[in-house]
Coordinates of C-alpha atoms in Angstrom, one line a residue:
Chain A
G1 CA 0.0 0.0 0.0
E2 CA 1.0 3.7 -0.1
S3 CA 1.6 5.9 2.8
V4 CA -0.7 8.9 3.2
G5 CA 0.6 11.8 5.2
L6 CA 2.6 10.7 8.2
H7 CA 1.0 7.2 8.4
L8 CA 3.0 4.2 7.3
P9 CA 1.2 1.1 6.2
T10 CA 1.3 -1.2 9.2
L11 CA 1.5 -5.0 9.4
S12 CA 0.6 -6.5 12.7
V13 CA 2.0 -10.1 13.2
Q14 CA 1.8 -12.5 16.0
E15 CA 5.1 -13.8 17.3
G16 CA 5.9 -17.0 15.6
D17 CA 3.7 -16.4 12.6
N18 CA 5.1 -15.7 9.1
S19 CA 5.1 -12.2 7.7
I20 CA 4.7 -11.1 4.1
I21 CA 5.6 -7.5 3.1
N22 CA 4.7 -6.4 -0.4
C23 CA 6.2 -3.8 -2.6
A24 CA 5.4 -2.5 -6.1
Y25 CA 8.2 -1.1 -8.1
S26 CA 8.0 1.4 -10.9
N27 CA 10.8 0.9 -13.4
S28 CA 10.5 -2.2 -15.7
A29 CA 14.2 -1.7 -16.6
S30 CA 15.4 -2.0 -12.9
D31 CA 17.7 -5.0 -12.6
Y32 CA 18.5 -5.1 -8.9
F33 CA 16.4 -4.9 -5.8
I34 CA 17.1 -4.7 -2.1
W35 CA 15.2 -5.0 1.1
Y36 CA 16.2 -2.9 4.1
K37 CA 15.1 -3.0 7.8
Q38 CA 15.2 0.2 9.7
E39 CA 14.8 0.2 13.5
S40 CA 13.9 3.3 15.5
G41 CA 16.9 5.6 15.8
K42 CA 19.1 3.6 13.4
G43 CA 19.9 3.6 9.7
P44 CA 18.6 1.2 7.1
Q45 CA 20.1 -2.3 7.5
F46 CA 20.6 -4.5 4.5
I47 CA 18.5 -7.7 4.7
I48 CA 18.6 -9.4 1.3
D49 CA 18.9 -8.6 -2.4
I50 CA 17.9 -10.1 -5.7
R51 CA 18.8 -9.6 -9.3
S52 CA 16.3 -9.5 -12.1
N53 CA 17.5 -12.8 -13.6
M54 CA 16.2 -14.6 -10.5
D55 CA 12.6 -14.9 -9.1
K56 CA 13.4 -16.2 -5.6
R57 CA 16.2 -15.9 -3.2
Q58 CA 16.5 -17.2 0.4
G59 CA 18.4 -16.0 3.4
Q60 CA 18.3 -16.9 7.0
R61 CA 14.5 -16.8 7.9
V62 CA 13.9 -14.4 4.9
T63 CA 12.8 -15.0 1.3
V64 CA 12.5 -12.5 -1.4
L65 CA 10.2 -13.1 -4.4
L66 CA 10.4 -11.1 -7.6
N67 CA 7.6 -11.0 -10.2
K68 CA 8.8 -8.9 -13.1
T69 CA 5.6 -9.4 -15.0
V70 CA 3.6 -7.3 -12.6
K71 CA 6.6 -5.4 -11.1
H72 CA 6.1 -6.8 -7.6
L73 CA 8.5 -7.7 -4.9
S74 CA 7.8 -9.4 -1.6
L75 CA 9.7 -10.2 1.6
Q76 CA 8.7 -13.2 3.6
I77 CA 9.9 -13.5 7.2
A78 CA 9.5 -16.9 8.8
A79 CA 8.7 -17.3 12.5
T80 CA 8.5 -13.6 13.2
Q81 CA 10.2 -12.5 16.4
P82 CA 9.9 -9.3 18.5
G83 CA 13.3 -8.2 17.1
D84 CA 11.8 -8.1 13.6
S85 CA 9.6 -5.1 14.6
A86 CA 10.8 -2.3 12.4
V87 CA 10.1 -0.4 9.2
Y88 CA 10.9 -2.3 6.1
F89 CA 11.8 -0.6 2.8
C90 CA 12.2 -2.1 -0.7
A91 CA 14.5 -0.4 -3.0
E92 CA 15.2 -0.7 -6.8
N93 CA 18.4 0.2 -8.5
I94 CA 17.5 2.6 -11.3
D95 CA 20.8 3.5 -12.9
S96 CA 24.4 2.4 -13.3
W97 CA 25.5 4.9 -10.6
G98 CA 23.8 2.9 -7.9
K99 CA 20.9 5.3 -7.5
L100 CA 18.2 3.7 -5.4
Q101 CA 14.5 4.4 -5.5
F102 CA 12.9 3.5 -2.2
G103 CA 9.4 2.3 -1.6
A104 CA 7.2 4.1 1.0
G105 CA 7.9 1.5 3.7
T106 CA 5.9 -0.8 5.8
Q107 CA 5.8 -0.8 9.6
V108 CA 5.9 -4.3 11.1
V109 CA 4.7 -4.7 14.6
V110 CA 5.2 -8.1 16.3
T111 CA 2.7 -8.8 19.1
P112 CA 3.3 -11.5 21.8
Chain B
D1 CA 27.3 -2.0 14.9
T2 CA 27.3 -0.4 11.5
E3 CA 30.5 -0.3 9.4
V4 CA 29.7 3.2 8.3
T5 CA 30.3 5.7 11.1
Q6 CA 28.6 9.1 11.2
T7 CA 29.3 12.0 13.5
P8 CA 27.8 13.7 15.3
K9 CA 24.7 11.6 16.1
H10 CA 22.7 14.7 17.0
L11 CA 23.2 18.3 16.0
V12 CA 21.2 21.4 16.8
M13 CA 22.0 24.5 15.0
G14 CA 20.7 28.0 14.2
M15 CA 19.9 29.2 10.8
T16 CA 23.0 31.3 10.6
N17 CA 25.4 28.7 11.8
K18 CA 28.0 26.7 9.8
K19 CA 28.5 23.1 10.7
S20 CA 29.7 19.8 9.1
L21 CA 28.5 16.3 9.1
K22 CA 31.1 13.5 8.8
C23 CA 31.0 10.0 7.5
E24 CA 33.7 7.4 7.5
Q25 CA 34.0 3.8 6.1
H26 CA 36.9 1.4 6.0
M27 CA 35.4 -1.3 3.8
G28 CA 37.3 -0.1 0.7
H29 CA 34.1 1.1 -0.9
R30 CA 34.5 3.6 -3.7
A31 CA 31.0 4.9 -3.9
M32 CA 29.5 7.1 -1.1
Y33 CA 26.1 8.7 -0.7
W34 CA 24.2 11.3 1.3
Y35 CA 20.5 10.8 1.9
K36 CA 17.9 12.9 3.7
Q37 CA 15.1 11.2 5.6
K38 CA 12.1 12.9 7.1
A39 CA 10.0 11.1 9.8
K40 CA 7.8 8.2 8.4
K41 CA 9.3 8.6 4.9
P42 CA 11.9 6.7 2.9
P43 CA 15.4 8.1 2.4
E44 CA 15.8 10.6 -0.4
L45 CA 19.1 10.7 -2.3
M46 CA 21.0 13.9 -2.2
F47 CA 24.5 13.2 -3.6
V48 CA 26.6 10.4 -5.0
Y49 CA 30.4 10.3 -5.0
S50 CA 32.1 7.7 -7.2
Y51 CA 35.9 7.3 -6.9
E52 CA 36.0 10.6 -5.0
K53 CA 34.2 12.5 -7.7
L54 CA 30.7 13.9 -7.5
S55 CA 28.6 12.0 -9.9
I56 CA 25.0 12.8 -8.9
N57 CA 23.6 16.0 -7.3
E58 CA 19.8 15.6 -7.0
S59 CA 19.2 19.3 -7.4
V60 CA 20.1 19.9 -3.7
P61 CA 20.1 23.6 -2.5
S62 CA 23.6 25.1 -2.4
R63 CA 23.3 25.5 1.4
F64 CA 24.3 21.8 1.4
S65 CA 27.9 21.3 0.2
P66 CA 29.4 17.8 0.0
E67 CA 33.1 17.0 0.0
C68 CA 34.9 13.8 -0.4
P69 CA 38.5 14.3 0.9
N70 CA 39.5 10.7 0.3
S71 CA 38.0 7.3 -0.5
S72 CA 37.1 6.7 3.2
L73 CA 35.6 10.0 4.2
L74 CA 32.6 12.0 3.1
N75 CA 31.5 15.4 4.6
L76 CA 28.4 17.4 4.3
H77 CA 29.0 21.1 5.0
L78 CA 25.9 23.0 6.2
H79 CA 25.3 26.8 6.0
A80 CA 22.3 29.0 6.4
L81 CA 19.9 26.1 6.7
Q82 CA 16.1 26.4 7.0
P83 CA 13.8 24.8 9.6
E84 CA 12.5 22.4 6.9
D85 CA 16.0 21.0 6.6
S86 CA 15.5 19.3 10.0
A87 CA 15.8 15.6 9.3
L88 CA 17.9 12.5 9.7
Y89 CA 20.9 12.7 7.3
L90 CA 22.2 9.3 6.3
C91 CA 25.5 8.3 4.7
A92 CA 25.9 5.1 2.8
S93 CA 28.7 3.4 0.9
S94 CA 28.9 0.6 -1.7
P95 CA 31.8 -1.1 -3.5
G96 CA 31.3 1.1 -6.6
G97 CA 31.7 0.2 -10.2
H98 CA 28.7 -0.9 -12.2
D99 CA 28.2 -4.3 -10.5
N100 CA 25.0 -4.2 -8.4
Q101 CA 26.0 -4.3 -4.8
P102 CA 24.0 -3.2 -1.7
Q103 CA 24.6 0.1 -0.1
H104 CA 25.5 0.0 3.6
F105 CA 24.1 2.8 5.8
G106 CA 25.3 4.5 8.9
D107 CA 23.0 5.4 11.7
G108 CA 22.7 9.0 10.6
T109 CA 22.9 12.4 12.1
R110 CA 19.7 13.8 13.6
L111 CA 19.7 17.5 12.6
S112 CA 17.5 20.1 14.1
I113 CA 17.4 23.7 12.8
L114 CA 16.2 26.3 15.3

């Protein structure tokens, strides 16, 4: 979803459940995508990336899926933990200088 | 702990002051970036340095002046800022070149303009 004013889209997840965060990107020529996690008072932290020649990539407890047909990216977090509470941003690399275009962000809140 | 170090963590300044934000990385990265982030918003690119040369200026007002003294350091000089410039200023670095690699961010400088 898109943010309106000062309100980030929020995903509430129960501890132990799986989370899915979605992102629509804009440039069909983008060939590299990154997910970042930003905790309060900190900078964005790299989670996982994927190149356009792949449609799935797995990390530790995280999976990124890329659907180039509909320009959609998703991040799946398995067995969500309280430490996963943060704002998650997708980003697409839109030129050869490494210029990133960030999505609006999704606030993930993990409840006990 | 992040491998990109930014100082100071917090800065309060008046509109007539001159101050500088500093960023340092020792990962051997050759591309460095400045971003501005307002509350509840994604980071917005300001400047890109590649191999110590300014390669992108996203039409940033001249009251922000970047400097890259060497491959490990990036500064942002501030002068005559406006209240709307209050934000979190993030520095990032990446290996550089044209091979897609993730940017690594520092924890930012929280800037408040009085």
